[in-house]
XYZ file of C-alpha atoms in Angstrom:
335
model
C 148.103 109.166 124.150
C 146.614 106.072 125.666
C 144.429 109.241 127.799
C 143.804 111.162 125.320
C 142.074 107.955 123.115
C 140.578 107.504 126.256
C 139.104 110.958 126.722
C 138.147 110.971 122.558
C 136.371 107.014 122.758
C 134.393 108.272 126.005
C 133.830 111.338 124.417
C 132.001 109.462 121.255
C 130.286 107.018 123.877
C 128.788 110.186 125.391
C 127.585 111.884 122.009
C 126.042 108.526 120.740
C 124.235 107.557 123.238
C 123.373 111.484 124.848
C 118.826 110.874 124.623
C 120.115 107.958 127.202
C 122.310 110.036 129.578
C 119.024 112.243 129.415
C 116.801 109.413 129.804
C 119.044 107.954 133.018
C 119.431 111.410 134.436
C 115.513 111.684 134.499
C 114.839 108.494 136.297
C 118.000 109.599 138.344
C 115.916 112.678 139.096
C 112.663 111.578 139.797
C 114.305 109.430 142.260
C 114.964 111.542 143.919
C 112.135 113.538 144.215
C 110.181 111.396 145.375
C 113.033 110.981 148.278
C 112.495 114.343 148.812
C 108.783 114.730 149.020
C 108.912 111.451 151.774
C 111.473 113.121 153.791
C 110.023 116.121 154.037
C 105.764 114.427 154.742
C 107.632 112.465 156.534
C 108.735 115.714 159.305
C 106.070 117.894 159.042
C 103.246 115.312 159.609
C 104.641 112.798 161.543
C 104.243 114.939 164.821
C 100.994 115.604 164.334
C 100.085 111.436 164.059
C 102.066 110.967 167.740
C 99.872 114.653 169.200
C 96.695 113.586 167.439
C 97.360 108.919 168.360
C 98.518 110.255 172.095
C 94.858 112.371 172.426
C 93.299 109.207 171.247
C 95.280 107.159 173.740
C 94.127 109.306 177.395
C 90.347 110.136 175.730
C 90.008 106.410 175.260
C 91.799 105.810 178.903
C 89.689 108.453 180.617
C 86.445 107.656 178.914
C 86.987 103.073 180.662
C 87.142 105.079 183.517
C 84.438 107.518 183.754
C 82.312 103.561 182.998
C 83.962 100.525 184.540
C 81.260 98.436 183.798
C 82.385 98.660 179.625
C 85.841 96.400 180.212
C 88.562 97.230 177.072
C 87.884 94.515 174.413
C 84.206 95.146 173.173
C 85.151 98.723 173.597
C 87.428 98.086 171.211
C 85.303 95.429 169.223
C 82.798 98.411 169.033
C 85.241 101.023 167.813
C 86.636 98.073 165.222
C 82.768 97.688 163.253
C 82.461 101.797 163.251
C 85.516 102.359 161.634
C 84.759 99.138 159.065
C 81.471 100.528 158.588
C 83.478 104.304 158.435
C 85.677 103.242 155.490
C 82.506 101.918 153.233
C 81.305 105.866 153.909
C 78.705 104.993 157.203
C 78.796 106.568 160.063
C 76.781 105.900 163.157
C 77.264 109.471 164.660
C 73.457 110.170 165.057
C 74.356 113.818 162.866
C 75.513 112.575 159.987
C 72.691 109.301 159.835
C 70.515 111.391 157.831
C 72.616 111.792 154.676
C 72.183 108.490 152.232
C 75.292 107.435 150.494
C 73.904 105.790 147.336
C 70.508 107.575 147.057
C 70.456 109.265 143.216
C 72.724 111.727 143.272
C 75.114 110.371 145.408
C 75.679 107.854 143.153
C 76.240 110.241 140.294
C 79.379 111.213 141.652
C 80.512 108.400 142.969
C 80.409 106.787 138.989
C 82.007 110.700 138.317
C 84.850 110.316 140.830
C 86.244 106.710 138.863
C 85.121 107.067 135.652
C 87.772 110.419 135.864
C 89.928 108.211 137.880
C 89.653 110.238 140.848
C 88.404 107.992 143.964
C 88.181 109.583 147.250
C 87.444 106.650 148.761
C 85.119 107.971 151.212
C 82.553 106.037 149.416
C 82.809 102.269 148.285
C 79.978 99.634 147.519
C 78.601 97.176 149.901
C 77.828 94.297 148.608
C 79.614 91.780 146.190
C 77.259 92.602 143.617
C 78.373 96.477 142.838
C 81.880 95.439 143.869
C 81.436 93.300 140.622
C 79.799 95.819 138.663
C 82.109 98.787 139.752
C 84.134 96.910 138.018
C 82.371 95.998 134.845
C 81.433 99.622 134.273
C 85.221 101.026 134.996
C 86.949 98.679 133.075
C 84.566 99.618 130.331
C 83.722 103.154 131.133
C 87.053 104.713 131.517
C 88.126 103.658 128.241
C 84.700 105.453 127.168
C 86.399 108.491 129.779
C 88.922 109.101 128.001
C 87.781 109.573 124.373
C 85.359 111.356 124.935
C 87.736 113.673 126.798
C 90.416 113.182 124.224
C 87.649 114.171 121.585
C 86.609 117.326 123.879
C 89.901 118.932 124.288
C 90.648 118.345 121.101
C 87.871 120.417 119.539
C 88.100 123.570 121.834
C 91.999 123.450 121.649
C 91.337 124.070 118.097
C 88.901 127.743 119.351
C 90.525 128.461 122.235
C 94.758 127.881 121.448
C 95.853 127.419 117.996
C 93.087 129.739 115.847
C 94.016 132.906 117.945
C 97.793 132.119 118.350
C 97.773 131.691 115.048
C 96.158 135.031 114.252
C 97.794 137.061 116.122
C 100.495 135.927 114.273
C 99.556 136.516 110.893
C 98.193 140.371 111.406
C 100.687 141.654 113.799
C 103.488 140.021 112.754
C 104.534 138.679 116.471
C 106.970 135.594 116.628
C 105.262 132.501 116.611
C 106.575 131.114 120.095
C 106.485 134.307 122.064
C 102.663 134.453 121.545
C 102.414 130.557 122.481
C 104.025 131.315 125.919
C 102.007 134.921 126.247
C 98.650 132.982 125.397
C 99.521 129.631 127.901
C 100.475 131.949 130.964
C 97.076 133.305 130.364
C 95.458 130.503 130.058
C 96.495 129.563 132.621
C 95.497 132.122 134.665
C 92.066 132.200 133.526
C 92.037 128.715 134.964
C 93.338 129.056 137.588
C 90.782 131.242 139.022
C 87.671 129.876 137.536
C 87.703 126.589 138.828
C 89.952 127.378 141.793
C 90.288 130.909 143.426
C 86.276 131.141 143.096
C 84.718 127.246 144.090
C 87.820 127.491 146.947
C 85.741 131.016 148.139
C 82.633 129.422 147.648
C 83.038 126.117 149.015
C 84.640 127.900 152.144
C 81.540 129.731 152.158
C 79.291 126.422 151.906
C 80.875 124.333 153.732
C 81.058 124.924 157.912
C 84.732 123.751 158.632
C 86.907 124.204 155.539
C 88.346 127.882 155.569
C 90.173 128.973 152.072
C 93.388 126.835 152.189
C 91.769 123.651 152.292
C 89.189 124.100 150.129
C 91.358 125.760 148.041
C 93.323 121.706 148.345
C 90.423 120.244 148.367
C 89.878 121.651 144.241
C 93.565 120.761 143.416
C 93.456 117.604 144.729
C 90.202 116.651 143.090
C 90.788 118.462 139.215
C 94.559 116.438 139.897
C 92.375 114.070 140.248
C 94.321 112.604 143.409
C 91.332 112.834 144.872
C 92.285 111.712 148.511
C 89.446 110.929 149.844
C 89.841 113.521 153.833
C 87.557 116.629 152.082
C 84.568 115.365 150.082
C 81.838 118.407 150.145
C 77.918 117.684 150.529
C 78.371 114.910 153.743
C 77.869 117.639 155.855
C 75.349 117.160 157.889
C 71.747 118.675 158.134
C 72.976 120.475 154.065
C 71.024 122.611 152.413
C 69.716 121.518 149.553
C 71.891 118.385 149.057
C 70.505 116.827 146.222
C 71.199 119.698 143.940
C 74.567 120.572 145.446
C 76.157 117.191 144.792
C 74.325 117.753 141.081
C 76.869 120.712 140.704
C 79.693 119.750 142.632
C 79.623 116.651 139.568
C 79.173 119.268 136.527
C 82.574 120.890 138.660
C 84.380 118.134 138.138
C 84.034 116.819 134.693
C 84.848 120.843 132.923
C 87.261 121.629 135.332
C 88.751 117.962 134.248
C 88.347 119.377 130.969
C 90.233 122.994 131.639
C 92.978 120.913 133.294
C 93.599 119.061 130.147
C 93.559 121.493 127.501
C 96.362 124.288 129.414
C 98.310 121.115 130.106
C 97.811 120.504 126.145
C 98.089 124.281 124.923
C 101.536 123.651 127.775
C 103.131 120.768 125.426
C 102.439 122.094 121.879
C 105.061 124.825 123.474
C 108.088 124.779 120.927
C 110.010 124.714 123.732
C 108.777 121.301 125.744
C 108.881 120.021 122.439
C 113.036 120.527 122.269
C 113.427 119.406 125.955
C 110.446 115.990 125.349
C 113.082 115.054 122.435
C 116.622 115.613 124.958
C 114.574 112.276 127.087
C 113.364 110.027 123.429
C 114.097 107.606 121.453
C 115.561 108.618 118.222
C 113.322 107.263 115.830
C 114.557 104.254 113.541
C 113.970 104.242 109.739
C 111.303 101.289 109.291
C 114.147 98.393 106.186
C 111.438 99.113 103.992
C 112.007 102.550 104.266
C 115.427 102.072 103.952
C 116.254 99.617 101.654
C 113.656 101.683 99.076
C 116.065 104.668 99.341
C 119.343 102.164 98.801
C 117.717 101.002 95.658
C 117.186 104.123 94.371
C 120.711 104.941 95.491
C 122.075 101.779 93.619
C 119.719 101.979 90.315
C 121.514 106.084 90.382
C 124.790 105.369 90.631
C 124.172 102.605 87.751
C 122.951 105.443 85.493
C 126.013 107.724 86.088
C 128.237 104.322 85.549
C 126.461 104.588 82.140
C 126.686 107.620 81.744
C 129.803 108.240 81.810
C 131.871 106.226 79.363
C 129.503 107.847 76.469
C 130.367 111.395 77.950
C 133.720 110.569 77.044
C 133.280 109.004 74.078
C 131.382 111.981 72.920
C 134.188 114.360 74.102
C 136.471 112.946 72.499
C 134.796 112.959 68.892
C 135.769 116.202 69.233
C 139.113 115.852 71.122
C 140.574 113.996 68.252
C 140.933 116.686 65.796
C 144.885 116.334 64.391
C 147.462 118.964 64.608
C 148.219 121.325 61.751
C 151.885 121.847 61.388
C 151.290 124.488 58.471
C 147.873 126.232 56.514
C 149.208 124.405 53.930
C 148.421 121.004 55.340
C 144.453 122.328 55.479
C 143.131 120.041 52.151
C 140.285 123.041 51.782
C 143.339 125.336 51.419
C 145.558 122.435 48.819
């Protein structure tokens, strides 16, 4: 008996807090996914890092042996200075000294990466004034960019998703959820082709040291606003039409970000995903004012009903209370 009561109470507890349990499972799943990613990245990349460290030590040792007049401390100071400059996008190599990081087109590309929160990190402000302006520029520009992207995506969604789905649904009488799923799949396929596969082929042809996988990797890292900065186009030595190339990349990043947001919004409007999201959301509680109005209406209805009930009973009693006739001669009309 006690076990059945305990089991029933546990079942009621789980049912009453179903969204909370779903949310806890979501958090645990996310943590497990983070741990899974860390394990995979560590197991894959750690051996390559070890090999690279050994190669650098061997090259450094060989360099010091061939140049005995140079001490290890002086070499360390030189390499440290060169690495600090490289972190700001300034290279000491002769073939890279011709490219400027803060001409107009490069600054335009940097501004687009700041506002889109991509932030490759290959170029950073050098002066205190530039760092202060970058903070102010970002504080104003990032919300402005979100407003701009929201307005653009909302207008594009009307013509790219909502009207086509409604037209097919009303014209051919197909199921609206089915039409929405097929439309979202076709839209995602078109976006991947036009903003990942084709640009990857173009970048692999324009960039000398990039293959197709590296170019596709750059497109994905950029349009997902991850922006690791390990691959940045237009930074090669003697790049032809570098200014025009930088402007084209800036336009590609802005258009690609808009298209990615349109695709994501299209998938978010699917009925199946809406139901999935509701599993993890808190239930909307009724506002106190609305509850007070409903209670007041209920009390008013109850009061009116109670007032009308005796009146109706009196009416029925007026017609029901008729003396019974024992015989037809008792009727005064007959008499």
